[in-house]
mmCIF file of C-alpha atoms in Angstrom:
data_model
loop_
_atom_site.group_PDB
_atom_site.id
_atom_site.type_symbol
_atom_site.label_atom_id
_atom_site.label_comp_id
_atom_site.label_asym_id
_atom_site.label_seq_id
_atom_site.Cartn_x
_atom_site.Cartn_y
_atom_site.Cartn_z
ATOM 1 C CA UNK A 14 147.727 51.201 -140.856
ATOM 2 C CA UNK A 15 147.973 47.495 -141.657
ATOM 3 C CA UNK A 16 146.014 45.293 -139.300
ATOM 4 C CA UNK A 17 146.178 41.557 -138.792
ATOM 5 C CA UNK A 18 143.409 39.861 -136.841
ATOM 6 C CA UNK A 19 143.660 36.783 -134.613
ATOM 7 C CA UNK A 20 140.369 34.985 -133.931
ATOM 8 C CA UNK A 21 140.332 32.423 -131.125
ATOM 9 C CA UNK A 22 136.642 31.615 -130.663
ATOM 10 C CA UNK A 23 134.289 29.513 -132.767
ATOM 11 C CA UNK A 24 131.643 31.285 -134.842
ATOM 12 C CA UNK A 25 128.754 29.189 -133.595
ATOM 13 C CA UNK A 26 129.545 29.687 -129.927
ATOM 14 C CA UNK A 27 130.918 33.192 -129.548
ATOM 15 C CA UNK A 28 130.325 36.750 -130.670
ATOM 16 C CA UNK A 29 134.025 37.290 -131.312
ATOM 17 C CA UNK A 30 134.181 36.244 -134.983
ATOM 18 C CA UNK A 31 131.317 38.617 -135.816
ATOM 19 C CA UNK A 32 132.919 41.410 -133.807
ATOM 20 C CA UNK A 33 136.130 40.792 -135.712
ATOM 21 C CA UNK A 34 134.212 41.035 -138.998
ATOM 22 C CA UNK A 35 132.722 44.370 -137.934
ATOM 23 C CA UNK A 36 136.172 45.587 -136.885
ATOM 24 C CA UNK A 37 137.603 44.576 -140.267
ATOM 25 C CA UNK A 38 134.772 46.340 -142.114
ATOM 26 C CA UNK A 39 135.282 49.500 -140.054
ATOM 27 C CA UNK A 40 139.046 49.449 -140.498
ATOM 28 C CA UNK A 41 138.730 49.060 -144.279
ATOM 29 C CA UNK A 42 136.083 51.801 -144.441
ATOM 30 C CA UNK A 43 138.465 54.002 -142.485
ATOM 31 C CA UNK A 44 141.156 53.582 -145.127
ATOM 32 C CA UNK A 45 143.254 50.976 -143.301
ATOM 33 C CA UNK A 46 144.462 47.688 -144.754
ATOM 34 C CA UNK A 47 143.952 44.128 -143.509
ATOM 35 C CA UNK A 48 147.117 42.057 -143.902
ATOM 36 C CA UNK A 49 145.711 38.720 -142.717
ATOM 37 C CA UNK A 50 142.950 37.182 -140.624
ATOM 38 C CA UNK A 51 144.114 34.082 -138.742
ATOM 39 C CA UNK A 52 141.709 31.655 -137.100
ATOM 40 C CA UNK A 53 143.432 29.749 -134.283
ATOM 41 C CA UNK A 54 142.536 27.572 -131.300
ATOM 42 C CA UNK A 55 138.785 27.048 -131.241
ATOM 43 C CA UNK A 56 138.504 29.654 -134.002
ATOM 44 C CA UNK A 57 139.526 27.034 -136.582
ATOM 45 C CA UNK A 58 135.908 25.915 -136.491
ATOM 46 C CA UNK A 59 135.383 28.809 -138.912
ATOM 47 C CA UNK A 60 136.483 26.204 -141.452
ATOM 48 C CA UNK A 61 133.207 24.381 -140.969
ATOM 49 C CA UNK A 62 130.453 25.712 -143.135
ATOM 50 C CA UNK A 63 127.092 25.215 -141.461
ATOM 51 C CA UNK A 64 123.602 26.248 -142.530
ATOM 52 C CA UNK A 65 122.835 29.744 -141.331
ATOM 53 C CA UNK A 66 119.133 30.611 -141.009
ATOM 54 C CA UNK A 67 118.089 33.157 -143.611
ATOM 55 C CA UNK A 68 117.303 35.799 -141.017
ATOM 56 C CA UNK A 69 120.785 35.620 -139.395
ATOM 57 C CA UNK A 70 124.119 36.960 -140.546
ATOM 58 C CA UNK A 71 126.056 34.343 -142.515
ATOM 59 C CA UNK A 72 129.447 35.133 -141.011
ATOM 60 C CA UNK A 73 131.324 32.756 -143.313
ATOM 61 C CA UNK A 74 129.840 34.331 -146.436
ATOM 62 C CA UNK A 75 130.460 37.826 -145.073
ATOM 63 C CA UNK A 76 134.131 37.070 -144.457
ATOM 64 C CA UNK A 77 134.458 35.551 -147.942
ATOM 65 C CA UNK A 78 132.927 38.628 -149.562
ATOM 66 C CA UNK A 79 135.073 41.062 -147.576
ATOM 67 C CA UNK A 80 138.294 39.109 -148.137
ATOM 68 C CA UNK A 81 137.678 38.737 -151.859
ATOM 69 C CA UNK A 82 136.717 42.394 -152.321
ATOM 70 C CA UNK A 83 139.794 43.657 -150.471
ATOM 71 C CA UNK A 84 142.266 40.910 -151.332
ATOM 72 C CA UNK A 85 143.411 39.677 -147.930
ATOM 73 C CA UNK A 86 143.873 36.069 -146.807
ATOM 74 C CA UNK A 87 141.712 34.203 -144.311
ATOM 75 C CA UNK A 88 143.752 31.387 -142.801
ATOM 76 C CA UNK A 89 143.092 28.726 -140.180
ATOM 77 C CA UNK A 90 145.813 26.778 -138.412
ATOM 78 C CA UNK A 91 145.932 23.231 -139.812
ATOM 79 C CA UNK A 92 147.505 21.791 -136.658
ATOM 80 C CA UNK A 93 144.772 23.254 -134.494
ATOM 81 C CA UNK A 94 142.163 21.992 -136.964
ATOM 82 C CA UNK A 95 143.511 18.452 -136.574
ATOM 83 C CA UNK A 96 143.133 18.816 -132.821
ATOM 84 C CA UNK A 97 139.436 19.584 -133.432
ATOM 85 C CA UNK A 98 138.991 16.635 -135.768
ATOM 86 C CA UNK A 99 138.812 18.764 -138.893
ATOM 87 C CA UNK A 100 140.465 17.964 -142.198
ATOM 88 C CA UNK A 101 141.627 21.520 -142.788
ATOM 89 C CA UNK A 102 142.430 21.138 -146.471
ATOM 90 C CA UNK A 103 139.139 19.361 -147.142
ATOM 91 C CA UNK A 104 137.014 21.813 -145.173
ATOM 92 C CA UNK A 105 138.743 24.739 -146.821
ATOM 93 C CA UNK A 106 137.300 23.746 -150.191
ATOM 94 C CA UNK A 107 133.874 25.004 -149.121
ATOM 95 C CA UNK A 108 134.864 27.431 -146.399
ATOM 96 C CA UNK A 109 135.877 31.029 -146.918
ATOM 97 C CA UNK A 110 138.965 30.133 -144.899
ATOM 98 C CA UNK A 111 142.127 28.460 -146.239
ATOM 99 C CA UNK A 112 144.289 25.992 -144.327
ATOM 100 C CA UNK A 113 147.389 27.691 -143.018
ATOM 101 C CA UNK A 114 150.135 27.489 -140.434
ATOM 102 C CA UNK A 115 151.181 29.406 -137.374
ATOM 103 C CA UNK A 116 154.359 30.177 -139.291
ATOM 104 C CA UNK A 117 152.313 32.119 -141.855
ATOM 105 C CA UNK A 118 150.919 34.225 -139.006
ATOM 106 C CA UNK A 119 154.428 34.883 -137.722
ATOM 107 C CA UNK A 120 155.665 35.906 -141.186
ATOM 108 C CA UNK A 121 152.642 38.211 -141.646
ATOM 109 C CA UNK A 122 153.636 40.075 -138.480
ATOM 110 C CA UNK A 123 156.541 41.604 -140.410
ATOM 111 C CA UNK A 124 153.981 43.438 -142.605
ATOM 112 C CA UNK A 125 151.607 44.169 -139.740
ATOM 113 C CA UNK A 126 151.433 47.424 -137.803
ATOM 114 C CA UNK A 127 148.918 46.212 -135.223
ATOM 115 C CA UNK A 128 147.419 42.813 -134.431
ATOM 116 C CA UNK A 129 144.034 42.673 -132.735
ATOM 117 C CA UNK A 130 142.942 39.481 -130.951
ATOM 118 C CA UNK A 131 139.315 38.413 -130.624
ATOM 119 C CA UNK A 132 137.796 35.649 -128.498
ATOM 120 C CA UNK A 133 139.980 35.249 -125.435
ATOM 121 C CA UNK B 18 161.467 40.916 -136.932
ATOM 122 C CA UNK B 19 159.045 42.525 -134.540
ATOM 123 C CA UNK B 20 158.766 42.997 -130.801
ATOM 124 C CA UNK B 21 155.986 40.549 -130.065
ATOM 125 C CA UNK B 22 154.255 40.357 -126.711
ATOM 126 C CA UNK B 23 152.126 37.303 -125.982
ATOM 127 C CA UNK B 24 149.647 38.143 -123.245
ATOM 128 C CA UNK B 25 148.104 35.328 -121.227
ATOM 129 C CA UNK B 26 144.874 36.136 -119.404
ATOM 130 C CA UNK B 27 143.301 32.645 -119.381
ATOM 131 C CA UNK B 28 143.887 29.762 -116.996
ATOM 132 C CA UNK B 29 145.753 26.749 -118.378
ATOM 133 C CA UNK B 30 143.099 24.055 -118.486
ATOM 134 C CA UNK B 31 139.613 25.565 -118.537
ATOM 135 C CA UNK B 32 139.916 26.689 -122.127
ATOM 136 C CA UNK B 33 142.204 25.854 -125.039
ATOM 137 C CA UNK B 34 143.638 29.324 -125.452
ATOM 138 C CA UNK B 35 146.536 29.105 -123.000
ATOM 139 C CA UNK B 36 147.902 26.065 -124.798
ATOM 140 C CA UNK B 37 147.354 27.817 -128.142
ATOM 141 C CA UNK B 38 149.169 30.886 -126.824
ATOM 142 C CA UNK B 39 152.161 28.852 -125.720
ATOM 143 C CA UNK B 40 152.438 27.362 -129.226
ATOM 144 C CA UNK B 41 152.177 30.875 -130.688
ATOM 145 C CA UNK B 42 154.955 32.109 -128.368
ATOM 146 C CA UNK B 43 157.203 29.259 -129.520
ATOM 147 C CA UNK B 44 156.354 30.020 -133.154
ATOM 148 C CA UNK B 45 157.262 33.680 -132.638
ATOM 149 C CA UNK B 46 160.674 32.569 -131.387
ATOM 150 C CA UNK B 47 161.088 30.130 -134.293
ATOM 151 C CA UNK B 48 160.462 32.995 -136.726
ATOM 152 C CA UNK B 49 162.998 35.242 -135.013
ATOM 153 C CA UNK B 50 160.687 37.752 -133.408
ATOM 154 C CA UNK B 51 161.767 39.360 -130.126
ATOM 155 C CA UNK B 52 159.417 37.760 -127.620
ATOM 156 C CA UNK B 53 158.051 39.097 -124.351
ATOM 157 C CA UNK B 54 155.511 37.094 -122.385
ATOM 158 C CA UNK B 55 153.141 38.619 -119.842
ATOM 159 C CA UNK B 56 150.807 36.798 -117.459
ATOM 160 C CA UNK B 57 147.813 38.728 -116.166
ATOM 161 C CA UNK B 58 144.515 37.887 -114.512
ATOM 162 C CA UNK B 59 143.832 34.155 -114.521
ATOM 163 C CA UNK B 60 146.772 33.792 -116.886
ATOM 164 C CA UNK B 61 149.034 33.679 -113.819
ATOM 165 C CA UNK B 62 147.712 30.165 -113.183
ATOM 166 C CA UNK B 63 149.407 29.019 -116.391
ATOM 167 C CA UNK B 64 152.774 29.409 -114.632
ATOM 168 C CA UNK B 65 151.778 28.310 -111.154
ATOM 169 C CA UNK B 66 153.525 25.337 -109.587
ATOM 170 C CA UNK B 67 151.687 22.089 -109.128
ATOM 171 C CA UNK B 68 149.655 22.191 -112.318
ATOM 172 C CA UNK B 69 149.372 18.453 -112.817
ATOM 173 C CA UNK B 70 147.446 17.889 -115.985
ATOM 174 C CA UNK B 71 147.347 14.110 -115.880
ATOM 175 C CA UNK B 72 144.327 13.845 -113.589
ATOM 176 C CA UNK B 73 142.365 16.004 -116.013
ATOM 177 C CA UNK B 74 143.783 14.174 -119.009
ATOM 178 C CA UNK B 75 145.632 17.211 -120.315
ATOM 179 C CA UNK B 76 149.288 17.892 -120.852
ATOM 180 C CA UNK B 77 150.516 20.306 -118.196
ATOM 181 C CA UNK B 78 151.670 23.588 -119.708
ATOM 182 C CA UNK B 79 154.077 24.487 -116.890
ATOM 183 C CA UNK B 80 157.148 22.836 -118.425
ATOM 184 C CA UNK B 81 156.523 24.603 -121.716
ATOM 185 C CA UNK B 82 156.260 28.012 -120.074
ATOM 186 C CA UNK B 83 159.291 27.307 -117.888
ATOM 187 C CA UNK B 84 161.346 26.651 -121.026
ATOM 188 C CA UNK B 85 160.466 29.933 -122.765
ATOM 189 C CA UNK B 86 163.499 31.893 -121.508
ATOM 190 C CA UNK B 87 165.710 28.976 -122.501
ATOM 191 C CA UNK B 88 164.217 29.073 -126.008
ATOM 192 C CA UNK B 89 164.965 32.782 -126.337
ATOM 193 C CA UNK B 90 162.129 34.745 -124.757
ATOM 194 C CA UNK B 91 163.610 38.117 -123.812
ATOM 195 C CA UNK B 92 161.253 39.016 -121.004
ATOM 196 C CA UNK B 93 158.768 37.152 -118.838
ATOM 197 C CA UNK B 94 156.500 39.259 -116.670
ATOM 198 C CA UNK B 95 153.617 38.772 -114.293
ATOM 199 C CA UNK B 96 151.202 41.383 -112.979
ATOM 200 C CA UNK B 97 151.991 41.426 -109.262
ATOM 201 C CA UNK B 98 148.533 42.546 -108.147
ATOM 202 C CA UNK B 99 146.919 39.646 -110.029
ATOM 203 C CA UNK B 100 149.228 37.167 -108.252
ATOM 204 C CA UNK B 101 148.484 38.690 -104.871
ATOM 205 C CA UNK B 102 144.731 38.736 -105.525
ATOM 206 C CA UNK B 103 144.938 34.960 -106.047
ATOM 207 C CA UNK B 104 146.980 34.394 -102.905
ATOM 208 C CA UNK B 105 150.121 33.665 -104.908
ATOM 209 C CA UNK B 106 153.681 34.949 -104.804
ATOM 210 C CA UNK B 107 156.854 34.647 -106.850
ATOM 211 C CA UNK B 108 157.746 31.378 -105.087
ATOM 212 C CA UNK B 109 154.582 29.801 -106.515
ATOM 213 C CA UNK B 110 155.696 30.262 -110.122
ATOM 214 C CA UNK B 111 157.513 27.781 -112.329
ATOM 215 C CA UNK B 112 159.383 30.521 -114.151
ATOM 216 C CA UNK B 113 161.327 33.560 -112.976
ATOM 217 C CA UNK B 114 159.223 36.549 -113.939
ATOM 218 C CA UNK B 115 159.454 40.297 -113.528
ATOM 219 C CA UNK B 116 156.771 41.412 -111.089
ATOM 220 C CA UNK B 117 155.010 44.347 -112.743
ATOM 221 C CA UNK B 118 152.598 46.912 -111.437
ATOM 222 C CA UNK B 119 149.844 48.231 -113.707
ATOM 223 C CA UNK B 120 152.055 50.990 -115.097
ATOM 224 C CA UNK B 121 154.821 48.509 -115.812
ATOM 225 C CA UNK B 122 152.457 46.165 -117.626
ATOM 226 C CA UNK B 123 151.145 49.070 -119.731
ATOM 227 C CA UNK B 124 154.708 50.005 -120.613
ATOM 228 C CA UNK B 125 155.430 46.464 -121.808
ATOM 229 C CA UNK B 126 152.335 46.690 -124.043
ATOM 230 C CA UNK B 127 153.451 50.078 -125.388
ATOM 231 C CA UNK B 128 156.981 48.783 -126.004
ATOM 232 C CA UNK B 129 155.652 46.029 -128.248
ATOM 233 C CA UNK B 130 155.029 46.173 -131.989
ATOM 234 C CA UNK B 131 152.259 43.575 -131.788
ATOM 235 C CA UNK B 132 150.369 41.979 -128.913
ATOM 236 C CA UNK B 133 148.772 38.536 -129.209
ATOM 237 C CA UNK B 134 146.218 38.102 -126.428
ATOM 238 C CA UNK B 135 145.186 34.657 -125.241
#
């Protein structure tokens, strides 16, 4: 099954992005595919790379590693990023997450069997 | 082209997700998906009359939701028990919506290819 994930909450303030990471890891381990992970609404703050203490999970790095190993895109909505005062293209140079559009999410649905939402 | 259901469970102004969900619903229509919209829990407040955003400094979402059928949304539904629990009825809504019981709402979810939950 091909999953797409929609993440609506910010990494620093909600469990949802980590739960989504664990879901993605479990789905991939179970032989499923991830079509796309889309960060939207407050979730676009995943674009911002902070300093994670060494004894905590670096969620950004974990997403980068998983996405690179399995070849799926991590996208954040540029329009929503602007709303949050983020320069999406600039932030994306250091983030695991690329700047994207809601249209890319809608196109990905055509290759998606199930979409799972996190953070609302 | 998929059967997309956008599920609203959040109130319109206390968090950004209802606004985000409305934009996603419009995007689904723009990309030619078959759109159903379902309001459940506090999501029913997103389509309640009298949501004046100006006092809170936010754009009211009511007009956007009201326009969804006009823009091509195939179905608009509301969970009847969640309206009643909040002291609301069909006359309190800005959009004509199918009043669903729990079984009806589950059927709408099952009928859909993908569900986006806000």
